[in-house]
Coordinates of C-alpha atoms in Angstrom, one line a residue:
Chain A
M1 CA -0.1 0.0 -0.3
E2 CA 1.3 3.1 -0.9
T3 CA 0.4 6.8 0.5
M4 CA 0.8 9.9 -1.4
L5 CA -0.8 13.1 -1.6
L6 CA -3.0 13.8 -4.2
K7 CA -5.7 16.0 -5.6
G8 CA -9.3 14.3 -5.8
N9 CA -9.4 14.1 -9.3
E10 CA -6.1 12.5 -9.8
A11 CA -6.9 10.0 -7.1
L12 CA -10.2 9.2 -9.2
A13 CA -8.1 8.6 -12.4
E14 CA -5.5 6.5 -10.4
G15 CA -8.2 4.6 -8.4
A16 CA -9.7 3.8 -11.6
V17 CA -6.2 2.7 -13.3
R18 CA -5.9 0.4 -10.3
G19 CA -9.0 -1.1 -10.8
G20 CA -8.2 -2.3 -14.3
C21 CA -9.1 1.0 -16.4
R22 CA -7.4 0.4 -19.8
F23 CA -9.4 2.7 -21.7
Y24 CA -10.3 6.4 -21.0
A25 CA -12.2 8.8 -23.6
G26 CA -13.1 12.5 -22.3
Y27 CA -13.4 16.1 -23.3
P28 CA -11.7 18.7 -21.1
I29 CA -14.2 20.7 -18.8
T30 CA -13.5 22.5 -15.6
P31 CA -13.3 21.2 -12.8
Q32 CA -12.6 17.6 -14.0
S33 CA -9.8 18.3 -16.5
E34 CA -7.0 16.9 -14.3
I35 CA -8.7 13.1 -14.8
L36 CA -8.1 13.9 -18.6
E37 CA -4.8 15.1 -17.8
Y38 CA -3.8 12.4 -15.5
M39 CA -5.1 9.6 -18.1
S40 CA -3.3 10.8 -20.8
W41 CA 0.2 9.8 -19.7
R42 CA -0.9 7.2 -16.9
Q43 CA -2.9 5.0 -19.7
N44 CA 0.3 5.3 -21.9
E45 CA 2.4 4.1 -18.6
V46 CA 0.2 0.7 -18.1
G47 CA -0.5 -0.2 -21.9
G48 CA -4.0 1.3 -22.0
S49 CA -5.8 3.6 -24.3
F50 CA -6.3 7.6 -23.8
I51 CA -8.4 9.1 -26.5
Q52 CA -9.5 13.0 -26.1
G53 CA -12.8 12.6 -28.3
E54 CA -14.1 15.5 -30.5
S55 CA -16.7 15.9 -28.1
E56 CA -18.5 14.5 -25.0
I57 CA -20.7 12.6 -27.3
A58 CA -18.1 10.9 -29.2
S59 CA -16.1 9.9 -25.8
V60 CA -19.1 8.3 -24.3
N61 CA -19.8 6.3 -27.1
M62 CA -16.2 5.4 -27.4
V63 CA -16.4 3.9 -23.9
F64 CA -19.4 2.1 -25.1
A65 CA -17.5 0.2 -27.6
A66 CA -14.5 -0.2 -25.4
T67 CA -16.8 -1.8 -22.7
A68 CA -18.4 -4.2 -25.5
L69 CA -14.9 -5.4 -26.2
G70 CA -14.5 -6.3 -22.5
A71 CA -12.4 -3.4 -21.4
R72 CA -12.8 -1.5 -18.3
A73 CA -13.7 1.6 -19.6
L74 CA -14.0 5.3 -18.2
T75 CA -15.2 8.4 -19.1
S76 CA -15.5 11.8 -17.0
S77 CA -17.2 15.3 -17.2
S78 CA -19.1 18.0 -15.6
G79 CA -22.0 20.4 -15.8
P80 CA -23.0 20.8 -19.7
G81 CA -20.7 18.0 -20.7
F82 CA -22.1 15.8 -18.3
S83 CA -25.7 16.5 -19.7
L84 CA -24.2 15.6 -23.3
K85 CA -23.2 12.1 -22.5
Q86 CA -26.9 11.4 -21.0
E87 CA -28.1 9.8 -24.3
G88 CA -25.1 7.4 -24.6
I89 CA -25.3 6.6 -20.7
A90 CA -29.0 5.3 -21.5
Y91 CA -27.5 3.3 -24.4
W92 CA -25.2 1.8 -21.8
V93 CA -28.2 1.1 -19.7
S94 CA -30.3 -0.7 -22.3
A95 CA -27.3 -2.9 -24.0
G96 CA -26.3 -3.9 -20.2
M97 CA -22.9 -2.4 -20.1
P98 CA -20.8 -2.3 -16.9
A99 CA -19.0 1.1 -18.0
V100 CA -18.3 3.7 -15.5
V101 CA -18.5 7.5 -15.6
A102 CA -17.5 10.2 -13.3
C103 CA -19.3 13.6 -12.8
V104 CA -17.4 16.0 -11.1
S105 CA -20.2 18.7 -10.5
R106 CA -20.1 22.2 -10.9
Y107 CA -22.7 24.4 -10.0
G108 CA -25.5 26.2 -12.5
I109 CA -27.8 25.9 -15.0
G110 CA -26.7 25.4 -18.5
D111 CA -23.2 26.8 -18.7
G112 CA -23.2 27.5 -14.8
F113 CA -19.9 28.1 -12.9
I114 CA -16.7 26.4 -12.0
G115 CA -17.3 26.1 -8.0
P116 CA -18.9 23.1 -6.8
G117 CA -22.5 22.3 -7.1
Q118 CA -25.1 19.9 -6.1
D119 CA -27.9 20.8 -8.2
N120 CA -27.4 18.1 -10.7
Y121 CA -28.6 15.6 -8.0
W122 CA -31.8 14.7 -9.7
Q123 CA -30.2 14.5 -13.3
A124 CA -27.7 12.1 -11.6
V125 CA -29.9 10.1 -9.3
K126 CA -33.4 10.0 -11.2
G127 CA -32.2 9.0 -14.6
G128 CA -30.5 11.7 -17.0
G129 CA -31.4 10.1 -20.2
N130 CA -34.7 8.5 -21.4
G131 CA -36.1 5.7 -20.0
D132 CA -36.7 3.9 -16.8
Y133 CA -33.3 3.7 -15.1
H134 CA -31.2 4.8 -12.2
L135 CA -27.4 4.5 -12.6
L136 CA -25.6 3.1 -9.5
V137 CA -24.6 6.2 -7.8
L138 CA -21.6 6.5 -5.7
A139 CA -21.0 9.8 -3.8
P140 CA -17.4 10.4 -2.3
N141 CA -16.5 12.9 0.3
S142 CA -12.6 12.7 0.1
V143 CA -9.8 12.1 -2.0
Q144 CA -9.5 8.7 -0.4
E145 CA -13.0 8.0 -1.3
N146 CA -12.5 9.0 -4.9
M147 CA -9.7 6.7 -5.2
D148 CA -11.5 3.6 -3.4
M149 CA -14.7 4.2 -5.2
A150 CA -13.2 4.6 -8.8
Y151 CA -11.1 1.4 -8.0
E152 CA -14.1 -0.7 -7.2
S153 CA -16.4 0.8 -9.5
F154 CA -15.7 -1.7 -12.3
E155 CA -16.5 -4.7 -10.2
L156 CA -19.4 -3.3 -9.0
A157 CA -20.9 -2.5 -12.4
E158 CA -20.0 -5.9 -13.6
K159 CA -21.7 -7.5 -10.6
Y160 CA -25.1 -6.2 -12.3
M161 CA -24.2 -5.5 -15.7
H162 CA -25.3 -2.0 -15.0
P163 CA -23.3 1.5 -15.4
V164 CA -21.9 3.2 -12.3
L165 CA -21.6 6.9 -11.9
I166 CA -19.0 8.4 -9.5
L167 CA -20.7 11.7 -8.5
S168 CA -17.5 13.9 -7.0
D169 CA -17.7 17.6 -6.8
A170 CA -15.4 20.5 -7.8
T171 CA -14.2 20.6 -3.8
I172 CA -13.5 17.1 -3.5
G173 CA -11.9 16.9 -7.2
Q174 CA -9.6 19.9 -6.5
M175 CA -8.5 19.2 -2.9
L176 CA -5.4 17.8 -1.9
E177 CA -5.5 15.0 0.7
P178 CA -3.2 12.0 1.9
C179 CA -4.5 8.9 0.4
T180 CA -3.5 5.5 0.2
A181 CA -3.6 3.6 -3.1
P182 CA -4.6 -0.2 -3.3
P183 CA -2.7 -2.6 -5.2
M184 CA -3.0 -3.0 -9.2
K185 CA -6.0 -5.5 -10.1
E186 CA -5.3 -7.9 -12.6
Y187 CA -8.0 -7.9 -15.3
D188 CA -8.1 -9.9 -18.7
K189 CA -10.8 -8.1 -21.2
D190 CA -10.6 -11.5 -23.2
K191 CA -12.0 -13.0 -20.4
A192 CA -14.9 -10.7 -19.9
P193 CA -18.0 -13.1 -20.8
W194 CA -19.8 -10.3 -22.5
A195 CA -16.8 -9.2 -24.7
L196 CA -17.3 -9.2 -28.3
K197 CA -14.5 -11.2 -30.1
G198 CA -15.1 -12.1 -33.7
T199 CA -17.2 -15.5 -34.5
P200 CA -15.9 -17.9 -37.1
I201 CA -18.2 -17.8 -40.3
G202 CA -21.4 -20.1 -39.9
Q203 CA -21.4 -19.4 -36.1
K204 CA -24.2 -16.6 -34.7
N205 CA -22.5 -13.5 -33.8
K206 CA -22.9 -11.7 -30.5
V207 CA -24.6 -8.5 -31.1
I208 CA -24.6 -5.6 -28.2
T209 CA -27.0 -2.9 -28.8
D210 CA -30.2 -2.0 -27.1
M211 CA -31.1 -5.4 -25.5
T212 CA -34.8 -5.0 -26.6
Y213 CA -33.9 -5.4 -30.0
N214 CA -32.9 -9.0 -30.1
Q215 CA -34.6 -10.4 -26.8
D216 CA -38.4 -10.7 -26.0
I217 CA -39.2 -7.2 -24.5
D218 CA -41.4 -8.7 -21.7
E219 CA -38.7 -11.1 -20.9
W220 CA -36.1 -8.3 -20.7
N221 CA -38.3 -6.2 -18.6
R222 CA -38.7 -8.9 -15.9
D223 CA -35.1 -9.6 -16.0
Y224 CA -34.1 -6.0 -15.8
I225 CA -36.7 -5.1 -12.9
R226 CA -35.4 -7.9 -11.1
K227 CA -32.3 -6.7 -11.1
M228 CA -32.9 -3.1 -10.2
R229 CA -34.9 -4.2 -7.4
L230 CA -31.8 -6.5 -6.4
I231 CA -29.5 -3.6 -6.5
M232 CA -32.1 -1.3 -4.3
E233 CA -32.0 -4.0 -1.6
T234 CA -28.5 -5.0 -1.7
E235 CA -26.2 -2.0 -2.5
Q236 CA -27.5 0.7 0.1
R237 CA -24.5 2.3 1.6
W238 CA -24.4 5.1 4.3
E239 CA -22.4 6.6 7.4
E240 CA -23.5 7.4 10.5
I241 CA -22.1 10.1 12.7
S242 CA -23.6 10.6 16.5
V243 CA -26.8 9.4 15.1
P244 CA -28.4 7.0 18.3
D245 CA -28.9 9.9 20.6
A246 CA -29.3 12.9 18.1
D247 CA -32.3 15.2 18.2
V248 CA -31.2 17.0 15.0
V249 CA -30.1 14.7 12.1
F250 CA -28.3 16.4 9.0
V251 CA -28.4 14.7 6.0
A252 CA -25.6 15.5 3.4
Y253 CA -23.2 14.0 0.9
G254 CA -20.1 15.1 -0.9
I255 CA -18.6 18.2 0.4
S256 CA -21.8 19.5 2.3
S257 CA -21.5 16.3 4.3
R258 CA -17.7 17.4 5.4
I259 CA -19.2 20.9 6.5
A260 CA -22.1 19.0 8.3
E261 CA -19.5 16.9 10.0
G262 CA -17.8 20.0 11.4
A263 CA -21.2 21.4 12.5
V264 CA -22.1 17.8 14.4
R265 CA -18.6 18.4 16.2
L266 CA -19.4 22.1 16.9
G267 CA -22.9 21.4 18.3
R268 CA -21.9 18.7 20.3
E269 CA -19.2 21.0 22.0
R270 CA -22.1 23.2 22.8
G271 CA -24.2 20.7 24.1
L272 CA -26.6 20.2 21.2
K273 CA -27.4 16.6 20.3
L274 CA -26.9 16.6 16.4
G275 CA -26.0 13.7 14.1
L276 CA -25.4 13.0 10.5
I277 CA -26.3 10.5 8.0
R278 CA -24.1 10.4 5.1
P279 CA -25.5 8.6 2.0
I280 CA -22.6 6.8 0.1
T281 CA -24.7 5.5 -2.4
L282 CA -27.4 8.1 -3.7
W283 CA -29.0 5.4 -5.8
P284 CA -29.9 3.3 -4.2
F285 CA -30.7 6.0 -1.5
P286 CA -30.1 4.5 2.0
R287 CA -33.5 4.0 3.0
K288 CA -32.7 1.7 5.4
A289 CA -30.7 4.2 7.8
F290 CA -33.9 6.2 7.9
A291 CA -35.7 3.0 9.1
R292 CA -33.4 2.8 12.3
L293 CA -34.1 6.3 13.2
S294 CA -35.0 6.9 16.7
D295 CA -38.5 8.6 17.5
S296 CA -37.0 11.6 19.5
V297 CA -35.5 12.9 16.2
K298 CA -37.0 16.4 15.9
G299 CA -35.9 17.1 12.6
L300 CA -34.1 16.0 9.4
V301 CA -31.8 18.6 8.0
T302 CA -30.6 17.9 4.4
V303 CA -27.7 20.4 3.6
E304 CA -27.4 20.9 -0.5
L305 CA -25.4 23.2 -2.8
N306 CA -28.5 23.9 -4.9
M307 CA -31.8 26.1 -4.3
M308 CA -34.4 23.7 -4.5
G309 CA -33.4 21.1 -1.9
Q310 CA -33.4 18.2 -4.5
M311 CA -32.3 15.3 -2.1
R312 CA -35.1 16.4 0.5
E313 CA -37.7 14.4 -1.6
D314 CA -35.7 11.3 -1.1
V315 CA -35.4 11.7 2.7
I316 CA -39.2 12.2 2.8
L317 CA -39.6 9.1 1.1
A318 CA -37.2 7.3 3.2
S319 CA -38.5 8.6 6.5
H320 CA -42.3 8.6 5.5
W321 CA -42.8 12.0 7.2
R322 CA -42.2 10.6 10.7
C323 CA -40.5 13.6 11.4
P324 CA -40.3 17.2 9.7
A325 CA -37.6 17.4 6.9
Y326 CA -36.2 20.7 6.3
S327 CA -33.5 21.9 3.5
V328 CA -30.4 24.1 4.2
T329 CA -29.9 25.3 0.3
T330 CA -26.9 27.4 -0.3
A331 CA -27.0 27.2 -4.2
Q332 CA -23.1 28.1 -5.1
R333 CA -22.0 28.9 -1.8
I334 CA -20.6 26.4 0.8
P335 CA -22.2 26.9 4.0
E336 CA -20.4 27.6 7.2
V337 CA -20.3 25.3 10.0
E338 CA -21.7 28.0 12.4
Q339 CA -24.5 28.6 9.8
L340 CA -25.6 24.8 10.0
V341 CA -25.4 24.9 13.8
C342 CA -27.8 27.8 14.2
F343 CA -30.4 26.1 11.9
A344 CA -30.3 23.1 13.9
E345 CA -30.9 25.2 16.9
S346 CA -33.9 26.8 15.2
V347 CA -35.2 23.4 14.5
L348 CA -35.0 22.6 18.3
N349 CA -36.7 25.8 19.4
G350 CA -39.4 25.4 16.6
S351 CA -38.7 28.4 14.6
A352 CA -37.3 26.6 11.5
V353 CA -39.9 26.5 8.5
E354 CA -40.1 23.5 6.1
E355 CA -40.4 25.0 2.6
E356 CA -42.0 23.4 -0.5
V357 CA -40.2 24.6 -3.7
F358 CA -41.4 22.4 -6.1
Chain B
M1 CA -5.0 20.6 17.5
L2 CA -6.3 22.1 14.9
N3 CA -4.5 24.8 12.7
E4 CA -6.3 26.5 10.0
I5 CA -4.3 28.8 7.6
I6 CA -5.2 30.9 4.3
C7 CA -2.5 32.0 2.0
T8 CA -3.1 34.4 0.1
G9 CA -1.7 36.8 -2.8
F10 CA -1.6 37.5 -6.5
G11 CA -1.7 34.8 -8.8
G12 CA 2.0 33.9 -9.7
Q13 CA 3.4 34.9 -6.4
G14 CA 3.3 31.4 -5.3
V15 CA 0.8 31.3 -2.4
L16 CA -0.9 28.2 -4.0
T17 CA 2.8 26.7 -3.8
A18 CA 3.6 27.8 -0.4
G19 CA 0.1 26.4 0.9
K20 CA 1.0 22.9 -0.7
I21 CA 4.7 23.0 0.8
I22 CA 3.0 23.4 4.3
V23 CA 0.9 20.4 3.4
Y24 CA 3.3 18.4 2.6
A25 CA 5.7 19.1 5.4
A26 CA 2.7 18.4 7.8
Y27 CA 1.9 15.2 6.1
K28 CA 5.4 13.9 6.5
K29 CA 4.9 14.5 10.1
G30 CA 1.8 12.4 10.4
L31 CA -0.6 15.2 11.0
K32 CA -3.8 14.9 8.8
V33 CA -4.0 17.7 6.1
T34 CA -6.2 19.4 3.5
W35 CA -5.2 21.9 0.8
F36 CA -7.9 23.7 -1.3
P37 CA -7.6 26.5 -3.8
S38 CA -9.5 29.1 -4.9
Y39 CA -8.7 31.6 -8.1
G40 CA -10.2 33.3 -10.7
N41 CA -10.2 32.6 -14.2
E42 CA -7.2 34.5 -14.6
M43 CA -4.4 32.7 -13.2
R44 CA -1.7 35.4 -13.3
G45 CA -2.3 38.7 -11.6
G46 CA -5.5 37.9 -10.3
S47 CA -6.2 37.3 -6.4
A48 CA -5.4 33.8 -5.6
N49 CA -5.4 32.1 -2.2
C50 CA -5.6 28.3 -0.5
N51 CA -7.2 27.2 2.5
V52 CA -5.0 24.7 4.2
V53 CA -6.0 22.9 7.5
L54 CA -3.8 20.8 9.7
S55 CA -5.0 18.6 12.4
D56 CA -4.1 15.6 14.6
Q57 CA -7.6 14.4 13.9
R58 CA -10.2 13.5 11.2
I59 CA -10.7 16.8 9.3
A60 CA -14.2 17.8 8.6
S61 CA -14.4 20.9 6.6
P62 CA -11.7 21.7 4.4
Y63 CA -12.9 25.1 4.3
V64 CA -11.3 27.8 6.3
N65 CA -13.8 30.5 7.3
H66 CA -11.9 31.9 10.6
P67 CA -8.2 31.3 10.1
D68 CA -5.8 31.4 12.7
T69 CA -2.8 31.8 10.6
L70 CA -2.8 34.1 7.5
I71 CA 0.0 34.4 5.2
E72 CA -0.6 36.9 2.7
L73 CA 2.1 38.3 -0.2
N74 CA -0.3 41.4 -1.5
C75 CA -2.1 44.2 -0.2
P76 CA -5.9 43.7 -1.0
A77 CA -5.9 40.5 1.1
V78 CA -5.4 42.2 3.9
D79 CA -8.5 44.0 4.1
R80 CA -10.5 41.2 2.9
F81 CA -9.3 38.6 5.4
E82 CA -8.3 40.7 8.6
P83 CA -12.1 40.8 9.9
A84 CA -12.3 36.9 9.7
M85 CA -9.4 36.0 11.6
K86 CA -9.6 34.3 15.2
P87 CA -8.6 36.3 17.9
G88 CA -5.2 35.5 19.0
G89 CA -4.3 34.8 15.3
Y90 CA -1.0 35.2 13.3
F91 CA -0.8 37.9 10.5
F92 CA 2.3 37.3 8.5
I93 CA 2.4 40.4 5.9
N94 CA 4.8 41.1 3.2
S95 CA 5.7 44.8 4.5
S96 CA 7.4 45.6 0.9
L97 CA 3.8 46.2 -0.4
L98 CA 2.1 47.5 2.8
D99 CA 1.4 50.9 3.4
P100 CA 3.5 51.7 6.7
A101 CA 0.2 53.5 8.1
R102 CA -2.2 50.7 7.9
E103 CA -3.4 49.9 11.3
F104 CA -4.6 46.6 12.5
R105 CA -7.0 44.7 15.0
G106 CA -5.5 44.6 18.5
D107 CA -6.3 40.9 19.2
I108 CA -4.0 39.4 16.6
T109 CA -0.2 39.4 16.2
V110 CA 1.2 41.2 13.2
I111 CA 4.3 39.9 11.7
R112 CA 5.7 42.2 9.0
T113 CA 8.3 40.9 6.7
P114 CA 9.4 42.5 3.4
V115 CA 9.9 39.6 1.7
T116 CA 9.6 41.1 -1.8
E117 CA 12.8 43.1 -1.0
I118 CA 14.4 40.1 0.6
A119 CA 14.1 38.1 -2.5
Q120 CA 15.3 40.7 -4.7
N121 CA 18.4 41.2 -2.8
L122 CA 18.9 37.5 -3.4
K123 CA 18.2 38.3 -7.2
N124 CA 15.6 35.3 -6.9
E125 CA 12.3 37.7 -6.8
H126 CA 9.9 34.9 -7.4
A127 CA 11.0 33.4 -4.0
A128 CA 9.2 36.1 -1.8
N129 CA 6.6 33.1 -0.8
I130 CA 9.7 30.8 0.3
C131 CA 11.3 33.6 2.4
M132 CA 7.7 34.0 4.0
L133 CA 7.6 30.3 4.9
G134 CA 11.1 31.1 6.3
Q135 CA 9.6 33.7 8.6
W136 CA 6.5 31.2 9.5
V137 CA 8.7 28.5 10.7
R138 CA 10.9 30.7 12.9
V139 CA 7.8 32.6 14.5
L140 CA 5.5 29.7 15.0
E141 CA 8.0 27.0 15.6
Q142 CA 5.6 24.2 14.3
F143 CA 8.5 22.6 12.7
S144 CA 12.3 22.8 13.2
K145 CA 14.3 24.8 10.5
D146 CA 16.0 21.3 9.3
E147 CA 12.9 19.6 9.2
F148 CA 11.0 21.9 7.1
L149 CA 13.9 22.5 4.7
R150 CA 14.4 18.7 4.2
C151 CA 10.5 18.5 3.4
M152 CA 10.7 21.6 1.1
G153 CA 13.6 19.9 -0.9
E154 CA 11.7 16.6 -1.3
Y155 CA 8.5 18.6 -2.3
F156 CA 10.7 20.1 -5.3
D157 CA 12.3 17.0 -5.8
Q158 CA 9.2 15.2 -6.7
L159 CA 7.9 17.9 -9.0
G160 CA 11.3 17.5 -10.9
K161 CA 12.5 21.2 -9.7
G162 CA 15.2 19.8 -7.2
K163 CA 17.6 21.9 -9.2
Y164 CA 16.2 24.9 -7.6
N165 CA 16.6 23.4 -3.8
A166 CA 19.9 25.3 -3.1
R167 CA 18.3 29.0 -4.3
N168 CA 15.3 28.1 -2.4
A169 CA 17.0 27.0 0.7
E170 CA 18.7 30.4 0.3
A171 CA 15.6 32.6 0.2
F172 CA 14.1 30.4 3.0
E173 CA 16.8 31.1 5.3
A174 CA 16.7 34.6 4.5
G175 CA 13.2 34.9 5.3
Y176 CA 13.9 32.8 8.5
A177 CA 16.8 35.4 9.7
F178 CA 14.8 38.5 9.4
V179 CA 13.7 39.8 12.8

């Protein structure tokens, strides 16, 4: 195990390489360009392929092709670049391709800004492209998790033959922290059972396309929904900090969860019983964490870098309205630890308001 | 132990690098560290800063809202960051670019060092950031001089810039020696 000081984006790229990624295609966009830059020399070192596509659309489809040939393949983007990839990702889902995409989120609608955002939660978690799907969405909140999640993402995708999205953000991507690199995984693309390899004349060739083209649609639907239910049941992950006796529980992922963790500590120093549920998978959303909550909880508070409190919907679904659900939404601004503690106080003294924005 | 630092200056003055060297040295000492950069779209000449957190425990937020140590290499940053400082904090100022009549809050320690001048005297103008690190190490004594110099050398070696180590060490020593 090697320990190094890396930027989050570099850690994500290195984690993917160590997890067996030997094909990367992407297109530059801030704040994820370090992934592309890192892959441009690192793939060369490990005998993989790096392509800067002519666009996001080209890159996402190159990854489709590489995955169809059995390779562990990654693309990455942010903001409008991630939007451009949605059509391609929907095709991955339909073809049952275990490809991986990383989105280093930036704030804003359309072009937006280059700082961190969590305003593409709905896009990332609820589908993004057309059709009936969720991606398996992992939400790292440290440089180490960027590395670890990229490392395991291919095996997770292959377990379900379903794409994985690593939803990082501009802060986690740009910050420097120490991280420990796991050993290089051995992976042979020619042994991938789904890989296209060419077929002798006279034998039926394998086709990877929208699976609904060459399979009975009802049969396909049945297997697909079974798979999605299995993921929902099996893959929920979360971290809890000081939850069992908490009166107010923050719910936050990515960079917001780091601020919320600071607020839990500061609140506890002042005698307030605060806790944090940090979803590690955003889909499946960790509903099980909410089923275990004590009845004494006076409020759940999502902390989100958006305006509409997008994750609050999932918190309400998971908690079945057992207690009020609030959102601290700070749009493009990073909340201050003090601000979150003040909000928790307002929940405790009854002055906080549940606001609907949709 | 929790140490929250902001390094600030114009893009090109090496404030992001100064923060990275601190982080590297603290990391080598076994501390938990985070470093986060902030700069405008224009890199050179715009304002740049980095937030550095050092701790012996897991670090929650990498953002520094109220620094206990401020290292600044230009003037506009003085007005911007002084009000946010924690009482009892240390403000390391490049006095080469500071209005001598400027007054400061009474509850912080202000350390004036003419790092631009010191670096110019060494014919190494770009090393004002390194001079400031020398002063920072001397005043706060979180690292011994030798320990920090060794880490700084290693840091530049890893970037393939080890050939400047002697020049950088000279700038560091000059900043360290200024009283």
